[in-house]
Amino acid sequence: MDIQHLKPAIVHLIKILLIETVYCTAAFYGYALFSFMFFGEGDKSFAYTKQNGYIYWCVIIIPPMLFNLIYLFVNYYKGEMGKVYADLLALVVLVIFSFTAYKICTSV
């Protein structure tokens, strides 16, 4: 890849990571509030079950992964290889981050 294609790829990567960071932060706090508002805060609430934790994790991780995969294929078919590499890198960063955060959260 030459230097001409590197700058748009880096800009594309930064945009993707910013969008995903905003989404993950909003989903992290939004789903917690939603869960407590609709399932309650009592001792037998669904908000404190392990299944709700899995749903919570999927709400945070699955939409950005789908976003990255869709744009990976769209940019591949357009022939914009710099953006394809940026999409792949964003996907790898998301997978590493989610796996690390999951291991940290489940070890506590």
Short mmCIF file of N, CA and C in Angstrom, two decimals:
data_model
loop_
_atom_site.label_atom_id
_atom_site.label_comp_id
_atom_site.label_asym_id
_atom_site.label_seq_id
_atom_site.Cartn_x
_atom_site.Cartn_y
_atom_site.Cartn_z
N MET A 1 0.85 -1.17 0.00
CA MET A 1 0.00 0.00 0.00
C MET A 1 0.90 1.23 0.00
N ASP A 2 0.60 2.17 -0.86
CA ASP A 2 1.40 3.38 -0.93
C ASP A 2 0.86 4.45 0.02
N ILE A 3 1.57 5.54 0.13
CA ILE A 3 1.24 6.59 1.08
C ILE A 3 -0.06 7.30 0.70
N GLN A 4 -0.44 7.26 -0.58
CA GLN A 4 -1.69 7.88 -1.02
C GLN A 4 -2.89 7.23 -0.34
N HIS A 5 -2.86 5.93 -0.19
CA HIS A 5 -4.00 5.21 0.37
C HIS A 5 -3.92 5.09 1.89
N LEU A 6 -2.81 5.45 2.47
CA LEU A 6 -2.64 5.29 3.91
C LEU A 6 -3.41 6.34 4.71
N LYS A 7 -3.36 7.60 4.27
CA LYS A 7 -4.05 8.65 5.01
C LYS A 7 -5.57 8.45 5.06
N PRO A 8 -6.25 8.16 3.95
CA PRO A 8 -7.69 7.90 4.04
C PRO A 8 -8.00 6.66 4.88
N ALA A 9 -7.13 5.67 4.87
CA ALA A 9 -7.36 4.47 5.68
C ALA A 9 -7.27 4.79 7.16
N ILE A 10 -6.30 5.62 7.54
CA ILE A 10 -6.16 5.99 8.94
C ILE A 10 -7.34 6.86 9.39
N VAL A 11 -7.77 7.77 8.55
CA VAL A 11 -8.94 8.60 8.87
C VAL A 11 -10.18 7.71 9.01
N HIS A 12 -10.33 6.75 8.12
CA HIS A 12 -11.46 5.82 8.18
C HIS A 12 -11.41 4.99 9.47
N LEU A 13 -10.23 4.53 9.84
CA LEU A 13 -10.07 3.75 11.07
C LEU A 13 -10.43 4.58 12.30
N ILE A 14 -9.99 5.82 12.34
CA ILE A 14 -10.30 6.69 13.48
C ILE A 14 -11.80 6.94 13.57
N LYS A 15 -12.45 7.16 12.42
CA LYS A 15 -13.91 7.36 12.44
C LYS A 15 -14.63 6.13 12.95
N ILE A 16 -14.22 4.96 12.48
CA ILE A 16 -14.85 3.71 12.93
C ILE A 16 -14.67 3.53 14.43
N LEU A 17 -13.46 3.71 14.92
CA LEU A 17 -13.22 3.51 16.34
C LEU A 17 -13.96 4.53 17.21
N LEU A 18 -14.10 5.75 16.74
CA LEU A 18 -14.87 6.74 17.48
C LEU A 18 -16.35 6.38 17.52
N ILE A 19 -16.90 5.97 16.39
CA ILE A 19 -18.31 5.56 16.34
C ILE A 19 -18.55 4.38 17.27
N GLU A 20 -17.66 3.39 17.24
CA GLU A 20 -17.83 2.21 18.08
C GLU A 20 -17.66 2.55 19.56
N THR A 21 -16.75 3.45 19.89
CA THR A 21 -16.57 3.85 21.27
C THR A 21 -17.82 4.55 21.80
N VAL A 22 -18.38 5.45 21.02
CA VAL A 22 -19.61 6.13 21.43
C VAL A 22 -20.75 5.13 21.59
N TYR A 23 -20.90 4.22 20.62
CA TYR A 23 -21.97 3.23 20.72
C TYR A 23 -21.80 2.33 21.94
N CYS A 24 -20.59 1.81 22.15
CA CYS A 24 -20.36 0.89 23.27
C CYS A 24 -20.58 1.58 24.60
N THR A 25 -20.19 2.84 24.73
CA THR A 25 -20.42 3.58 25.96
C THR A 25 -21.91 3.81 26.19
N ALA A 26 -22.62 4.21 25.13
CA ALA A 26 -24.06 4.43 25.26
C ALA A 26 -24.80 3.13 25.58
N ALA A 27 -24.40 2.04 24.95
CA ALA A 27 -25.05 0.76 25.21
C ALA A 27 -24.72 0.26 26.61
N PHE A 28 -23.49 0.48 27.06
CA PHE A 28 -23.08 0.05 28.39
C PHE A 28 -23.95 0.68 29.47
N TYR A 29 -24.12 1.99 29.40
CA TYR A 29 -24.93 2.67 30.41
C TYR A 29 -26.42 2.57 30.11
N GLY A 30 -26.79 2.62 28.83
CA GLY A 30 -28.21 2.57 28.46
C GLY A 30 -28.87 1.25 28.80
N TYR A 31 -28.20 0.14 28.53
CA TYR A 31 -28.82 -1.15 28.84
C TYR A 31 -28.90 -1.37 30.34
N ALA A 32 -27.92 -0.89 31.09
CA ALA A 32 -28.00 -1.02 32.55
C ALA A 32 -29.21 -0.26 33.09
N LEU A 33 -29.41 0.96 32.61
CA LEU A 33 -30.58 1.73 33.04
C LEU A 33 -31.87 1.06 32.59
N PHE A 34 -31.91 0.60 31.35
CA PHE A 34 -33.09 -0.10 30.84
C PHE A 34 -33.39 -1.33 31.69
N SER A 35 -32.37 -2.09 32.02
CA SER A 35 -32.54 -3.31 32.78
C SER A 35 -33.11 -3.04 34.16
N PHE A 36 -32.59 -2.03 34.82
CA PHE A 36 -33.10 -1.72 36.16
C PHE A 36 -34.49 -1.09 36.11
N MET A 37 -34.78 -0.31 35.07
CA MET A 37 -36.10 0.32 34.99
C MET A 37 -37.19 -0.70 34.69
N PHE A 38 -36.91 -1.67 33.81
CA PHE A 38 -37.96 -2.58 33.39
C PHE A 38 -37.97 -3.91 34.13
N PHE A 39 -36.86 -4.31 34.71
CA PHE A 39 -36.81 -5.58 35.44
C PHE A 39 -36.77 -5.38 36.94
N GLY A 40 -36.60 -4.16 37.39
CA GLY A 40 -36.59 -3.87 38.81
C GLY A 40 -35.22 -4.09 39.44
N GLU A 41 -35.14 -3.69 40.72
CA GLU A 41 -33.88 -3.81 41.43
C GLU A 41 -33.98 -4.77 42.60
N GLY A 42 -35.03 -5.54 42.68
CA GLY A 42 -35.23 -6.44 43.81
C GLY A 42 -34.27 -7.60 43.82
N ASP A 43 -34.36 -8.38 44.88
CA ASP A 43 -33.46 -9.51 45.08
C ASP A 43 -33.66 -10.60 44.03
N LYS A 44 -34.89 -10.80 43.59
CA LYS A 44 -35.21 -11.84 42.60
C LYS A 44 -35.36 -11.27 41.19
N SER A 45 -34.78 -10.13 40.94
CA SER A 45 -34.92 -9.45 39.65
C SER A 45 -34.13 -10.16 38.56
N PHE A 46 -34.66 -10.09 37.34
CA PHE A 46 -33.96 -10.63 36.16
C PHE A 46 -32.69 -9.83 35.88
N ALA A 47 -32.63 -8.59 36.37
CA ALA A 47 -31.47 -7.73 36.12
C ALA A 47 -30.19 -8.30 36.72
N TYR A 48 -30.30 -9.16 37.72
CA TYR A 48 -29.12 -9.70 38.39
C TYR A 48 -28.80 -11.14 37.97
N THR A 49 -29.47 -11.65 36.95
CA THR A 49 -29.22 -13.03 36.54
C THR A 49 -28.05 -13.09 35.55
N LYS A 50 -27.52 -14.29 35.40
CA LYS A 50 -26.42 -14.50 34.47
C LYS A 50 -26.89 -14.33 33.02
N GLN A 51 -28.13 -14.72 32.72
CA GLN A 51 -28.66 -14.59 31.36
C GLN A 51 -28.76 -13.12 30.96
N ASN A 52 -29.13 -12.27 31.89
CA ASN A 52 -29.18 -10.84 31.58
C ASN A 52 -27.78 -10.30 31.30
N GLY A 53 -26.79 -10.85 31.97
CA GLY A 53 -25.41 -10.46 31.69
C GLY A 53 -24.98 -10.82 30.28
N TYR A 54 -25.41 -11.99 29.81
CA TYR A 54 -25.10 -12.39 28.43
C TYR A 54 -25.80 -11.49 27.42
N ILE A 55 -27.07 -11.16 27.69
CA ILE A 55 -27.81 -10.26 26.81
C ILE A 55 -27.12 -8.89 26.79
N TYR A 56 -26.71 -8.44 27.96
CA TYR A 56 -26.03 -7.16 28.10
C TYR A 56 -24.76 -7.13 27.26
N TRP A 57 -23.97 -8.20 27.34
CA TRP A 57 -22.72 -8.28 26.59
C TRP A 57 -22.99 -8.31 25.08
N CYS A 58 -24.02 -9.04 24.67
CA CYS A 58 -24.35 -9.13 23.24
C CYS A 58 -24.83 -7.80 22.69
N VAL A 59 -25.57 -7.03 23.47
CA VAL A 59 -26.05 -5.72 23.04
C VAL A 59 -24.87 -4.78 22.80
N ILE A 60 -23.83 -4.94 23.60
CA ILE A 60 -22.67 -4.06 23.46
C ILE A 60 -21.77 -4.49 22.30
N ILE A 61 -21.58 -5.78 22.08
CA ILE A 61 -20.55 -6.26 21.16
C ILE A 61 -21.08 -6.59 19.76
N ILE A 62 -22.22 -7.22 19.63
CA ILE A 62 -22.67 -7.73 18.33
C ILE A 62 -22.95 -6.63 17.29
N PRO A 63 -23.66 -5.53 17.61
CA PRO A 63 -23.87 -4.51 16.57
C PRO A 63 -22.60 -3.90 15.99
N PRO A 64 -21.57 -3.56 16.79
CA PRO A 64 -20.35 -3.06 16.16
C PRO A 64 -19.65 -4.11 15.29
N MET A 65 -19.73 -5.38 15.68
CA MET A 65 -19.11 -6.42 14.85
C MET A 65 -19.84 -6.54 13.51
N LEU A 66 -21.16 -6.49 13.54
CA LEU A 66 -21.92 -6.54 12.29
C LEU A 66 -21.62 -5.31 11.43
N PHE A 67 -21.53 -4.15 12.06
CA PHE A 67 -21.18 -2.91 11.37
C PHE A 67 -19.84 -3.06 10.64
N ASN A 68 -18.84 -3.61 11.35
CA ASN A 68 -17.51 -3.78 10.75
C ASN A 68 -17.54 -4.80 9.61
N LEU A 69 -18.24 -5.90 9.79
CA LEU A 69 -18.29 -6.92 8.74
C LEU A 69 -19.00 -6.41 7.49
N ILE A 70 -20.08 -5.68 7.68
CA ILE A 70 -20.81 -5.14 6.53
C ILE A 70 -19.92 -4.17 5.75
N TYR A 71 -19.29 -3.24 6.46
CA TYR A 71 -18.44 -2.28 5.77
C TYR A 71 -17.17 -2.91 5.22
N LEU A 72 -16.73 -4.00 5.81
CA LEU A 72 -15.59 -4.73 5.26
C LEU A 72 -15.93 -5.24 3.86
N PHE A 73 -17.09 -5.88 3.73
CA PHE A 73 -17.49 -6.40 2.42
C PHE A 73 -17.84 -5.28 1.44
N VAL A 74 -18.48 -4.21 1.92
CA VAL A 74 -18.83 -3.10 1.04
C VAL A 74 -17.56 -2.46 0.46
N ASN A 75 -16.59 -2.20 1.33
CA ASN A 75 -15.35 -1.59 0.84
C ASN A 75 -14.53 -2.55 -0.01
N TYR A 76 -14.63 -3.84 0.26
CA TYR A 76 -13.92 -4.82 -0.57
C TYR A 76 -14.48 -4.83 -1.99
N TYR A 77 -15.81 -4.80 -2.09
CA TYR A 77 -16.42 -4.83 -3.42
C TYR A 77 -16.26 -3.51 -4.16
N LYS A 78 -16.06 -2.41 -3.42
CA LYS A 78 -15.77 -1.13 -4.06
C LYS A 78 -14.32 -1.07 -4.52
N GLY A 79 -13.49 -1.94 -3.97
CA GLY A 79 -12.07 -1.95 -4.34
C GLY A 79 -11.21 -1.00 -3.53
N GLU A 80 -11.72 -0.53 -2.41
CA GLU A 80 -10.97 0.38 -1.56
C GLU A 80 -10.22 -0.43 -0.51
N MET A 81 -9.05 -0.88 -0.87
CA MET A 81 -8.31 -1.80 0.00
C MET A 81 -7.79 -1.14 1.27
N GLY A 82 -7.50 0.15 1.23
CA GLY A 82 -7.07 0.84 2.44
C GLY A 82 -8.15 0.81 3.50
N LYS A 83 -9.40 1.02 3.08
CA LYS A 83 -10.52 0.98 4.02
C LYS A 83 -10.81 -0.45 4.47
N VAL A 84 -10.55 -1.42 3.62
CA VAL A 84 -10.72 -2.83 4.01
C VAL A 84 -9.75 -3.17 5.14
N TYR A 85 -8.51 -2.73 5.01
CA TYR A 85 -7.53 -2.97 6.07
C TYR A 85 -7.93 -2.26 7.36
N ALA A 86 -8.47 -1.05 7.23
CA ALA A 86 -8.92 -0.31 8.42
C ALA A 86 -10.09 -1.03 9.08
N ASP A 87 -11.02 -1.56 8.28
CA ASP A 87 -12.15 -2.32 8.83
C ASP A 87 -11.67 -3.59 9.53
N LEU A 88 -10.71 -4.27 8.93
CA LEU A 88 -10.16 -5.47 9.56
C LEU A 88 -9.46 -5.13 10.88
N LEU A 89 -8.71 -4.07 10.88
CA LEU A 89 -8.02 -3.67 12.10
C LEU A 89 -9.02 -3.28 13.19
N ALA A 90 -10.07 -2.56 12.82
CA ALA A 90 -11.10 -2.20 13.80
C ALA A 90 -11.80 -3.45 14.35
N LEU A 91 -12.03 -4.43 13.50
CA LEU A 91 -12.65 -5.68 13.93
C LEU A 91 -11.74 -6.43 14.90
N VAL A 92 -10.45 -6.47 14.60
CA VAL A 92 -9.49 -7.14 15.48
C VAL A 92 -9.40 -6.42 16.82
N VAL A 93 -9.37 -5.09 16.80
CA VAL A 93 -9.34 -4.32 18.04
C VAL A 93 -10.58 -4.59 18.87
N LEU A 94 -11.74 -4.64 18.24
CA LEU A 94 -12.99 -4.90 18.95
C LEU A 94 -13.00 -6.31 19.56
N VAL A 95 -12.52 -7.29 18.82
CA VAL A 95 -12.49 -8.67 19.35
C VAL A 95 -11.52 -8.76 20.53
N ILE A 96 -10.34 -8.17 20.41
CA ILE A 96 -9.38 -8.22 21.51
C ILE A 96 -9.92 -7.48 22.73
N PHE A 97 -10.51 -6.31 22.52
CA PHE A 97 -11.08 -5.55 23.63
C PHE A 97 -12.21 -6.31 24.30
N SER A 98 -13.12 -6.87 23.51
CA SER A 98 -14.26 -7.56 24.10
C SER A 98 -13.83 -8.83 24.84
N PHE A 99 -12.88 -9.57 24.30
CA PHE A 99 -12.40 -10.77 24.98
C PHE A 99 -11.69 -10.41 26.29
N THR A 100 -10.86 -9.37 26.26
CA THR A 100 -10.16 -8.95 27.46
C THR A 100 -11.13 -8.44 28.52
N ALA A 101 -12.08 -7.62 28.11
CA ALA A 101 -13.06 -7.10 29.07
C ALA A 101 -13.93 -8.23 29.63
N TYR A 102 -14.29 -9.19 28.81
CA TYR A 102 -15.08 -10.33 29.28
C TYR A 102 -14.31 -11.14 30.32
N LYS A 103 -13.04 -11.39 30.06
CA LYS A 103 -12.22 -12.14 31.01
C LYS A 103 -12.05 -11.37 32.32
N ILE A 104 -11.88 -10.07 32.23
CA ILE A 104 -11.75 -9.26 33.45
C ILE A 104 -13.05 -9.27 34.25
N CYS A 105 -14.17 -9.12 33.54
CA CYS A 105 -15.46 -9.06 34.23
C CYS A 105 -15.85 -10.41 34.83
N THR A 106 -15.50 -11.51 34.20
CA THR A 106 -15.91 -12.81 34.72
C THR A 106 -14.95 -13.32 35.78
N SER A 107 -13.76 -12.75 35.89
CA SER A 107 -12.82 -13.22 36.90
C SER A 107 -13.10 -12.60 38.26
N VAL A 108 -13.89 -11.55 38.31
CA VAL A 108 -14.18 -10.86 39.58
C VAL A 108 -15.23 -11.59 40.35
#
